[in-house]
């Protein structure tokens, strides 16, 4: 199963689809046409039942001309087999949707970004039949956002930038500016961004720094979900209230990711009083592709 760290890089684009246009135009210098709408596309690219292929995120962008299908792939380290998959993804989308496929690779570190940016060639030496040129976002072309006004002007990009630069020596300053910006947002919105950052930071010390900042700001505990949870918690006792709180959080994360839990799934989550199990479900809620998959390890 993919990690929350892996998922956070591309999930922020699902939540704020306009971030994709910012990334293409401002960070990569792409002269992208005016668009009417951006919407997610099913990421399952399987054609033969025995071979499953699944992209991380695919967004459809409608323009006055052909639609564009942007494949967002989070890449933590070089993997040559992945390069073959990318070529397949592009060909599949072109054939199935008759639109223009685009590959955008998201990387945490410079070495992986350099590897991902290399053209992928298939065919005869010097006369390839197919050439794939990935677009890549990584520490070298994603801005370090530390100025408060810069962060406030584009919080989704600041979240992505903080994750991308999570290994930088100056990450504390980056996180401080972002935390201050989140503290000014609606708590229900801020808590989602805060979770993305915590899951996405690869460096353990940076992750710990972020958790301490969030504890100080108490973003989650000012959210609407937390308010309802606290009211129930007062009646049901401290431990009971913690379980209710975690159960609410599991459902909230699934809902925010567009994975609407069934009635049976909601009832199972709500009835659980094991804090350890609920904590595990909360982590899985950020990575599963269907709500019911949080139970697979049970």
XYZ file of C-alpha atoms in Angstrom:
298
model
C 0.000 0.000 0.000
C 1.284 3.472 -0.844
C 2.284 5.721 2.048
C 0.634 8.931 3.211
C 3.965 10.611 2.469
C 3.633 9.558 -1.173
C -0.021 10.541 -1.401
C 0.307 14.061 -0.023
C 2.309 15.333 -3.016
C -0.495 14.807 -5.499
C -3.559 14.947 -3.228
C -3.198 18.699 -2.741
C -3.745 19.047 -6.514
C -6.962 17.029 -6.220
C -8.265 19.303 -3.495
C -7.267 22.561 -5.225
C -7.329 21.833 -8.950
C -6.421 25.421 -9.821
C -2.994 24.728 -8.319
C -2.280 22.636 -11.417
C -2.575 25.672 -13.701
C -0.342 27.703 -11.354
C 2.251 24.940 -11.469
C 2.178 24.608 -15.251
C 2.221 28.331 -16.033
C 4.223 29.920 -13.224
C 6.639 27.163 -12.206
C 7.178 25.366 -15.525
C 6.581 28.238 -17.953
C 3.963 26.360 -19.994
C 1.821 28.590 -22.220
C -1.369 26.785 -21.243
C -4.661 27.729 -22.979
C -7.604 29.255 -21.140
C -9.745 26.603 -19.495
C -13.372 26.259 -18.390
C -13.221 23.426 -15.877
C -10.863 20.973 -14.175
C -12.151 17.683 -12.817
C -10.706 14.378 -11.572
C -10.637 11.311 -13.819
C -10.699 7.662 -12.771
C -7.071 6.711 -12.102
C -7.554 3.009 -12.906
C -5.799 2.414 -16.239
C -6.148 -1.361 -16.262
C -7.093 -3.052 -19.534
C -6.016 -6.653 -18.947
C -7.441 -8.116 -15.773
C -4.162 -9.790 -14.792
C -2.167 -6.527 -14.899
C -3.347 -3.615 -12.782
C -2.058 -0.136 -13.613
C -3.111 2.835 -11.556
C -1.898 6.425 -11.798
C -1.725 8.627 -8.694
C -4.006 11.438 -9.876
C -5.485 12.338 -13.268
C -7.161 15.697 -13.853
C -9.181 16.565 -16.952
C -8.876 20.187 -18.086
C -11.516 21.452 -20.496
C -10.432 24.145 -22.968
C -11.930 25.619 -26.122
C -9.901 23.067 -28.086
C -9.010 19.516 -27.131
C -9.306 18.555 -23.449
C -6.079 17.895 -21.563
C -5.547 14.940 -19.246
C -2.776 15.669 -16.752
C -1.267 12.657 -14.996
C 0.215 13.576 -11.603
C 2.758 11.038 -10.360
C 4.489 11.246 -6.952
C 7.985 9.778 -7.196
C 10.102 9.200 -4.091
C 13.081 7.545 -5.767
C 14.276 6.446 -9.232
C 12.534 3.335 -10.549
C 13.221 2.389 -14.158
C 10.109 0.245 -14.465
C 8.020 3.291 -13.626
C 9.230 5.007 -16.803
C 7.577 2.257 -18.852
C 4.343 2.761 -16.938
C 4.353 6.487 -17.685
C 4.561 5.839 -21.415
C 1.657 3.408 -21.094
C -0.446 5.917 -19.125
C -0.013 8.560 -21.834
C -0.856 6.203 -24.682
C -3.860 4.810 -22.815
C -5.381 8.233 -22.143
C -4.794 9.377 -25.718
C -6.532 6.291 -27.068
C -9.425 6.183 -24.579
C -10.352 9.859 -24.260
C -9.054 11.376 -27.503
C -7.516 14.293 -25.600
C -4.017 15.589 -25.029
C -2.213 13.611 -22.279
C 0.402 15.368 -20.131
C 2.747 13.794 -17.564
C 3.730 15.821 -14.479
C 6.061 14.124 -11.964
C 6.256 15.445 -8.379
C 9.495 14.838 -6.454
C 10.766 15.547 -2.937
C 14.473 15.454 -3.743
C 16.742 16.822 -6.441
C 18.325 13.531 -7.505
C 14.949 11.938 -8.199
C 13.756 15.070 -10.005
C 16.787 15.010 -12.302
C 16.213 11.323 -13.029
C 12.516 11.872 -13.745
C 13.214 14.750 -16.146
C 15.307 12.645 -18.519
C 13.550 11.866 -21.827
C 12.244 8.312 -22.058
C 13.039 6.727 -25.414
C 11.773 3.451 -26.871
C 12.926 1.871 -30.123
C 16.139 1.794 -32.144
C 19.243 3.580 -30.799
C 19.316 7.054 -32.303
C 15.934 6.502 -33.989
C 13.400 6.010 -31.162
C 9.797 5.288 -32.070
C 8.513 6.925 -28.888
C 9.961 9.787 -26.851
C 8.329 10.797 -23.562
C 9.414 14.096 -22.006
C 8.014 14.353 -18.453
C 7.366 17.695 -16.825
C 8.869 17.658 -13.330
C 8.307 19.681 -10.166
C 10.910 19.378 -7.419
C 13.089 21.424 -5.061
C 14.897 23.142 -7.947
C 11.831 24.755 -9.548
C 9.271 24.927 -6.724
C 9.732 28.226 -4.851
C 10.749 28.377 -1.190
C 7.826 30.292 0.296
C 8.703 32.013 3.576
C 7.353 35.548 3.144
C 3.972 35.766 4.943
C 2.262 37.690 2.139
C 3.571 35.240 -0.446
C 2.200 32.308 1.555
C -1.198 33.925 2.178
C -1.613 34.749 -1.508
C -1.559 31.069 -2.513
C -1.950 28.669 0.406
C -2.320 25.493 -1.744
C 0.986 26.245 -3.497
C 2.594 27.044 -0.125
C 1.445 23.651 1.193
C 2.911 21.868 -1.834
C 6.133 23.911 -1.537
C 6.491 23.042 2.166
C 6.193 19.335 1.390
C 8.604 19.604 -1.535
C 11.228 21.444 0.552
C 10.733 19.285 3.635
C 14.395 18.231 3.617
C 15.805 21.772 3.290
C 17.925 23.142 6.169
C 15.620 26.158 6.389
C 12.407 24.152 6.597
C 11.543 25.569 10.048
C 11.087 29.062 8.576
C 8.964 27.644 5.760
C 6.718 25.805 8.216
C 6.432 28.813 10.523
C 5.091 31.039 7.745
C 2.704 28.339 6.595
C 1.430 27.692 10.125
C 0.690 31.403 10.571
C -1.233 31.443 7.287
C -3.258 28.353 8.231
C -4.130 29.930 11.567
C -5.944 32.676 9.633
C -8.002 30.266 7.523
C -11.309 28.669 8.357
C -10.354 25.854 10.775
C -12.284 23.270 8.762
C -10.135 24.103 5.734
C -6.894 24.547 7.652
C -7.024 21.136 9.313
C -6.999 19.393 5.917
C -3.936 21.323 4.762
C -2.234 20.677 8.096
C -2.753 16.932 7.680
C -1.343 17.030 4.148
C 1.831 18.694 5.411
C 2.288 16.307 8.349
C 1.848 13.261 6.120
C 4.054 14.692 3.368
C 7.136 15.727 5.341
C 9.828 13.111 4.801
C 12.204 14.405 7.472
C 11.270 13.160 10.962
C 12.528 16.276 12.735
C 10.605 18.552 10.362
C 7.492 16.475 10.937
C 7.932 16.797 14.702
C 8.410 20.558 14.364
C 5.180 20.786 12.393
C 3.248 18.756 14.961
C 4.389 21.071 17.754
C 3.272 24.097 15.714
C -0.134 22.550 15.152
C -0.476 21.703 18.851
C 0.200 25.345 19.653
C -2.323 26.636 17.131
C -4.942 23.982 17.946
C -6.300 24.215 14.394
C -8.173 20.936 14.540
C -9.782 21.682 17.871
C -11.296 24.900 16.479
C -12.931 23.098 13.566
C -16.636 22.304 13.339
C -16.020 18.563 13.482
C -14.054 18.975 16.682
C -16.745 21.174 18.218
C -19.362 18.470 17.711
C -16.927 15.866 18.999
C -16.177 17.808 22.177
C -19.864 18.212 22.921
C -20.371 14.474 22.679
C -17.140 13.833 24.557
C -18.260 15.809 27.581
C -21.295 13.558 27.923
C -19.576 10.274 27.237
C -16.414 10.731 29.257
C -12.843 11.527 28.371
C -11.803 8.225 26.790
C -15.146 7.775 25.123
C -14.880 11.293 23.777
C -11.431 10.633 22.337
C -12.769 7.603 20.495
C -15.700 9.599 19.116
C -13.282 12.341 18.073
C -11.018 9.951 16.195
C -13.981 8.230 14.544
C -15.256 11.601 13.353
C -11.808 12.432 12.015
C -11.626 9.176 10.039
C -14.959 9.920 8.363
C -14.000 13.556 7.760
C -10.762 12.597 5.991
C -12.570 10.054 3.799
C -15.255 12.588 2.907
C -12.726 15.330 2.118
C -10.959 12.938 -0.261
C -14.253 12.216 -2.036
C -14.514 8.667 -0.643
C -18.055 8.730 0.731
C -18.322 5.946 3.384
C -21.333 3.649 3.165
C -23.814 3.463 6.042
C -22.257 0.182 7.174
C -18.749 1.652 7.071
C -19.833 4.719 9.060
C -21.497 2.534 11.678
C -18.405 0.361 12.046
C -16.144 3.385 12.459
C -18.522 5.130 14.864
C -18.981 2.040 17.040
C -15.243 1.410 17.492
C -13.846 2.441 20.892
C -10.294 1.119 20.441
C -8.107 4.219 20.144
C -5.221 2.282 18.585
C -7.440 0.814 15.873
C -9.013 4.209 15.187
C -5.562 5.751 14.895
C -4.586 3.142 12.320
C -7.786 3.766 10.374
C -7.082 7.514 10.441
C -3.673 6.941 8.824
C -5.102 4.599 6.197
C -7.888 7.072 5.400
C -5.286 9.282 3.671
C -4.044 6.560 1.319
C -6.861 4.137 0.448
C -8.723 4.353 -2.860
C -12.060 3.257 -1.333
C -13.436 3.906 2.162
C -13.831 0.206 2.998
C -10.108 -0.426 2.411
C -9.240 0.995 5.846
C -10.423 -2.368 7.225
C -8.211 -4.591 5.045
C -5.638 -5.249 7.780
C -8.226 -6.194 10.369
